Every structure is written in structure tokens, then in C-alpha cells.
């Protein structure tokens, strides 16, 4: 590994290796940590990659310890890349008290407001810094990568994917915040990070991006009907409506009795990895 | 569910259901919590069951959120039962400070010493109380059950299994403490719970149980060679030696590069569940 990436820890896992890395980020002006799963195939050749974006309160570890994704990553020979959900330790007191603002709640935007703008730039961090860094330093096959995520990270996966069709081959989301500019979480977070002007929020709203004619990447969404955030915060019916209006083919799965937890993610992550593997450059 | 068991939470997971239960325990004189995975098959018929015993610092949640076992439990149609690792909230100040004594460190013994004897009776709790309770209240097929565990819980699975061949069909362990009466963890914990007389420890030492002619249940052990506790605390070579002396057929797997973590457990739990499924009453 080149000096740009510091390896914090490595673990044998299934047929491959989980590693935790840290690196200095210009986008967030702090040290960032992320996790990678290299499947067995990556020991011999370059492989395709899928980026996973986690939800509120998570860090780089939640998905790789709780989703059971390694089994399927081995099966399809794909690398998994799991960034943290926000900058850390950047000396912003307002980043501490709330679970849904600040640390663990980057929301995958580039902040424009004080005190956030210097550090809370997770959109630019992932698109311009993390993915290029991984493409330089890890055995990733040239070509597009897949992107997926959960809740706040499902919102992130859709926004980053829809805005960067040259970079991504496919998008999937579990329980995503589909129309953040129309729900309480988005109201609170976008006002803080992006200011009170609603028009400045729309570049981070999947429904608006689709309504404005975003390119039609393959898009799969998984949603539990027993999800405690379904009606107030997630509102997948707004996504379905936006897709219908634009003839955007949405592969939507409503799962009976499933909630918002990692039990839900783990149950269907195999299908999501297969979905991305099908669309990734071979 | 009968009144004896209170359901704390339920989650759809894979094709089945994860539930957290609590109940009043006579063995530990406190409220005990445990988790159960009911595979899809249990909606229609009784199924076989495997008990999982966790390691130091764990509770009833670690295994069911991190091991990815549900996938394999569905495949084989077996129930998983995951007790906590100690009594909780029993007002023993000495149970608090150390990660390897007291809360989270029941060690699957029946304590005889002050201040532990009133509550720290995890051996009797599991054998005489939890398993019978589950057999009464959950759709478990009549017959034997399997038992498995990790580290302190690997020790527990072997001791409970070897001492109760009429109850268990098969035993398996990840990174078990094989000869607790000969290693620092056992020294500390057995002295506290069982007193200074070494002879009183031997009923909880797998190597000694085997040396004294324990019935030969199917026994599988998985060990990583990069395990940080291997040489000082686990000492599988003492188990191998004891089994060789007694012609006890030990199915031992040393796994190159694997450590003591859940990454290791998750990588091989499928093989362990298949091992138990093969031996469980059909």
C-alpha cells in the first residue's frame, strides 16, 4: 500500500480480507477512515467494486461487521468500499449533541454554511477523493463502480449515482430517504448544511434529480413495510411517482414485515450484490 | 408465547424471525435475556435447535447481529438459541470493573463463593432452566439439541456438552479456552467463582472431562492461527493431546491467518451449522 493510505487493521474474512484504512482528506480537512473488503479473486487480478454508504450514527464498521456481505462479495468477486458517514474530530461543538446532525450524519452533501463548510463535504469526498484514491491504490478493474447504501446512505447512493452516471454502473438502496427536501430529516440537515434556500437543496434530492431528467442507471430499492421511518422520513411513494413520470425503470421491492435494521439489510444484501455484479464492467 | 417468557422485540430476518425474550431465572436470581432465531420452517413444524454460547463481554445480541448465521439456519431448518453470558444488575460491585470477571463473564459455571454463588450459575441456568424452558415454549422437535460457542463460550459448549450427552447431539467451538484450569483466565475466574481448590475446577475443564472418559459426542473445533489469545489462553494442543490419549475423535480445523474476531466466526459458521444439522435428530 502506498504511503497515502495507512492500514489500521486487517482481518481474514471468508475467502478475502477486511482492511481498515485512514488517509488525510482535503475535502473534509481531517483524517478519514474507511473499510475495504478484498475478495479472494483480488489476490490474483483486478476486480469490480461497489461503494456502500451507511446511515445515521454509523461509521465504516457497521456494514462490514453486520451485513454478512462478504459471502456474496466472494461469490461475485467484487470489492466492497465502506466510507465513514462524516468527518470526525474537527472541533465543531454543534456536531456533537444530535444523532442526526454533525458526526455520523454527513448526509453526503457539500456544506456551504458556517460552521460546516470547511469539513462536512462528504459528496466531494467520496466522488473526487475516496473513489479515485481507491482506484489508484487498490486492485480495481478499470470501468464503472456500483453504489449502494442504507437510509441516509440510500439517499446518498441515489444522489451520487444519479449525478455521476459516467462513474457508476448501478445504484441500489435499502430504506432510502427518497425526497429529503420534503421530509423532517432533510429540512433540519439541509437547512444547517446548505442554508434556508430550498432551491439549493435540490441537487441532493433524488426525486428532483429524476424529475429533471437524470440518466437512467439501473436502480433497485428495497423497503420494509414495518419500517418505523417509512411514512415520515423515507416516502418511497414520492420516488415511485417521480420514476413513473419520467419512465425511469425502478426495481422496487416492498418487503412484508421487515423494519429499518441491519436484520433487513442482511436478509437482502445478497440480492443487491448480485444486482450490481450483473451491471458492473466485466 | 406463555406468560413465562416476555417478548422484548422481534425482527424479520432472512426467512425467519429473531426474537429477544426475557424471563425470571431461579438459577441466577435475576431477569435473564436471550435471543432466538426461528427459521421459516418453524412456522409450520417443530425444528431442531442449536444453543450458541458467546464469549467474554458479549450479551445475547452479538452472535445474532454479527455471525450471519440466519442464512444457514434457514438452509438447514434449525432454531438458534442465544443466552446472555452472565446474570445482570444483581448488585455485586465486584462484577463491574473487569471485562473478564462478573458481568459478561459468567464462564458457564455454578459459583460456590461469595459474592458470586447467589447469581453466577450459568451452568445450571442453561442446562436446567433455559433449555427446558425453550423446549416447553418454542417449537423444538423432541430429541437432542446441538451446542456451540466462541472463546469462553467455546469452553462452555464443550463443558456443557461433554457433561450432558443425553441432552446434546453434537458440540462445536470456535477458539475455545480448552483447558481453563491451566491458563490465566481460568486461574482468575475459577479462583473467584469456585475457590482456590484446583480439584473443584475440574468439572469445568474440557481436557479433564475427556481424560476422565467423557462420552464421545461429535466434536468440531475451529481455531485461527493468528488468534492473539492462542498460546496463552486457548491452548488447543492440550485438547488435541487429551483427545488422542482417549481416542476421542476430534474434528479440528486450524485456519491460517484468522484471528479471534467475529470475522472468523462468520467465515465458518455455515460449516458449523451444517455439522450440527447432520447430527441432530431428524
CSV table of C-alpha atoms in Angstrom, one decimal, chain A residues 107 150-156 158-159 162 173-183 185-186 190 201-202 204-211 219-223 227 229-243 250 252 260:
chain,number,residue,atom,x,y,z
A,107,UNK,CA,-25.8,13.3,4.6
A,150,UNK,CA,-29.0,2.4,3.7
A,151,UNK,CA,-31.4,5.2,4.9
A,152,UNK,CA,-29.3,8.4,4.8
A,153,UNK,CA,-26.8,6.3,2.8
A,154,UNK,CA,-29.6,5.1,0.5
A,155,UNK,CA,-30.3,8.8,-0.2
A,156,UNK,CA,-26.5,9.3,-0.7
A,158,UNK,CA,-29.1,7.6,-5.2
A,159,UNK,CA,-27.8,11.2,-5.3
A,162,UNK,CA,-27.8,9.9,-10.4
A,173,UNK,CA,-30.7,1.5,-1.8
A,174,UNK,CA,-32.2,0.0,1.4
A,175,UNK,CA,-34.8,2.2,3.0
A,176,UNK,CA,-33.6,5.4,1.4
A,177,UNK,CA,-34.6,8.9,2.3
A,178,UNK,CA,-36.2,9.4,-1.1
A,179,UNK,CA,-37.1,13.1,-1.1
A,180,UNK,CA,-35.0,14.7,1.6
A,181,UNK,CA,-36.1,18.2,0.7
A,182,UNK,CA,-39.7,17.3,1.6
A,183,UNK,CA,-39.2,15.5,5.0
A,185,UNK,CA,-34.7,15.0,8.4
A,186,UNK,CA,-33.9,16.9,5.2
A,190,UNK,CA,-30.2,20.8,4.6
A,201,UNK,CA,-31.2,21.6,-1.6
A,202,UNK,CA,-32.4,20.1,-4.9
A,204,UNK,CA,-29.2,16.5,-3.3
A,205,UNK,CA,-32.8,15.3,-3.7
A,206,UNK,CA,-33.2,12.1,-5.7
A,207,UNK,CA,-36.8,12.8,-6.7
A,208,UNK,CA,-35.9,16.2,-8.1
A,209,UNK,CA,-32.9,14.8,-9.9
A,210,UNK,CA,-35.1,12.2,-11.6
A,211,UNK,CA,-37.8,14.8,-12.4
A,219,UNK,CA,-31.8,1.4,-9.8
A,220,UNK,CA,-33.0,-1.1,-7.2
A,221,UNK,CA,-34.7,-0.1,-4.0
A,222,UNK,CA,-35.6,-2.4,-1.0
A,223,UNK,CA,-38.0,-1.2,1.6
A,227,UNK,CA,-40.0,0.4,8.9
A,229,UNK,CA,-39.4,5.8,9.4
A,230,UNK,CA,-41.4,4.8,6.4
A,231,UNK,CA,-44.1,7.4,6.3
A,232,UNK,CA,-42.5,10.4,7.9
A,233,UNK,CA,-38.9,10.3,6.6
A,234,UNK,CA,-38.5,7.9,3.7
A,235,UNK,CA,-41.6,8.3,1.5
A,236,UNK,CA,-40.7,5.8,-1.3
A,237,UNK,CA,-44.1,6.7,-3.0
A,238,UNK,CA,-42.5,10.0,-4.0
A,239,UNK,CA,-39.7,8.2,-5.7
A,240,UNK,CA,-42.1,5.8,-7.4
A,241,UNK,CA,-44.1,8.8,-8.6
A,242,UNK,CA,-41.0,10.6,-9.9
A,243,UNK,CA,-39.9,7.5,-11.7
A,250,UNK,CA,-37.3,1.5,-10.9
A,252,UNK,CA,-38.7,-1.6,-6.3
A,260,UNK,CA,-35.2,-0.4,9.3
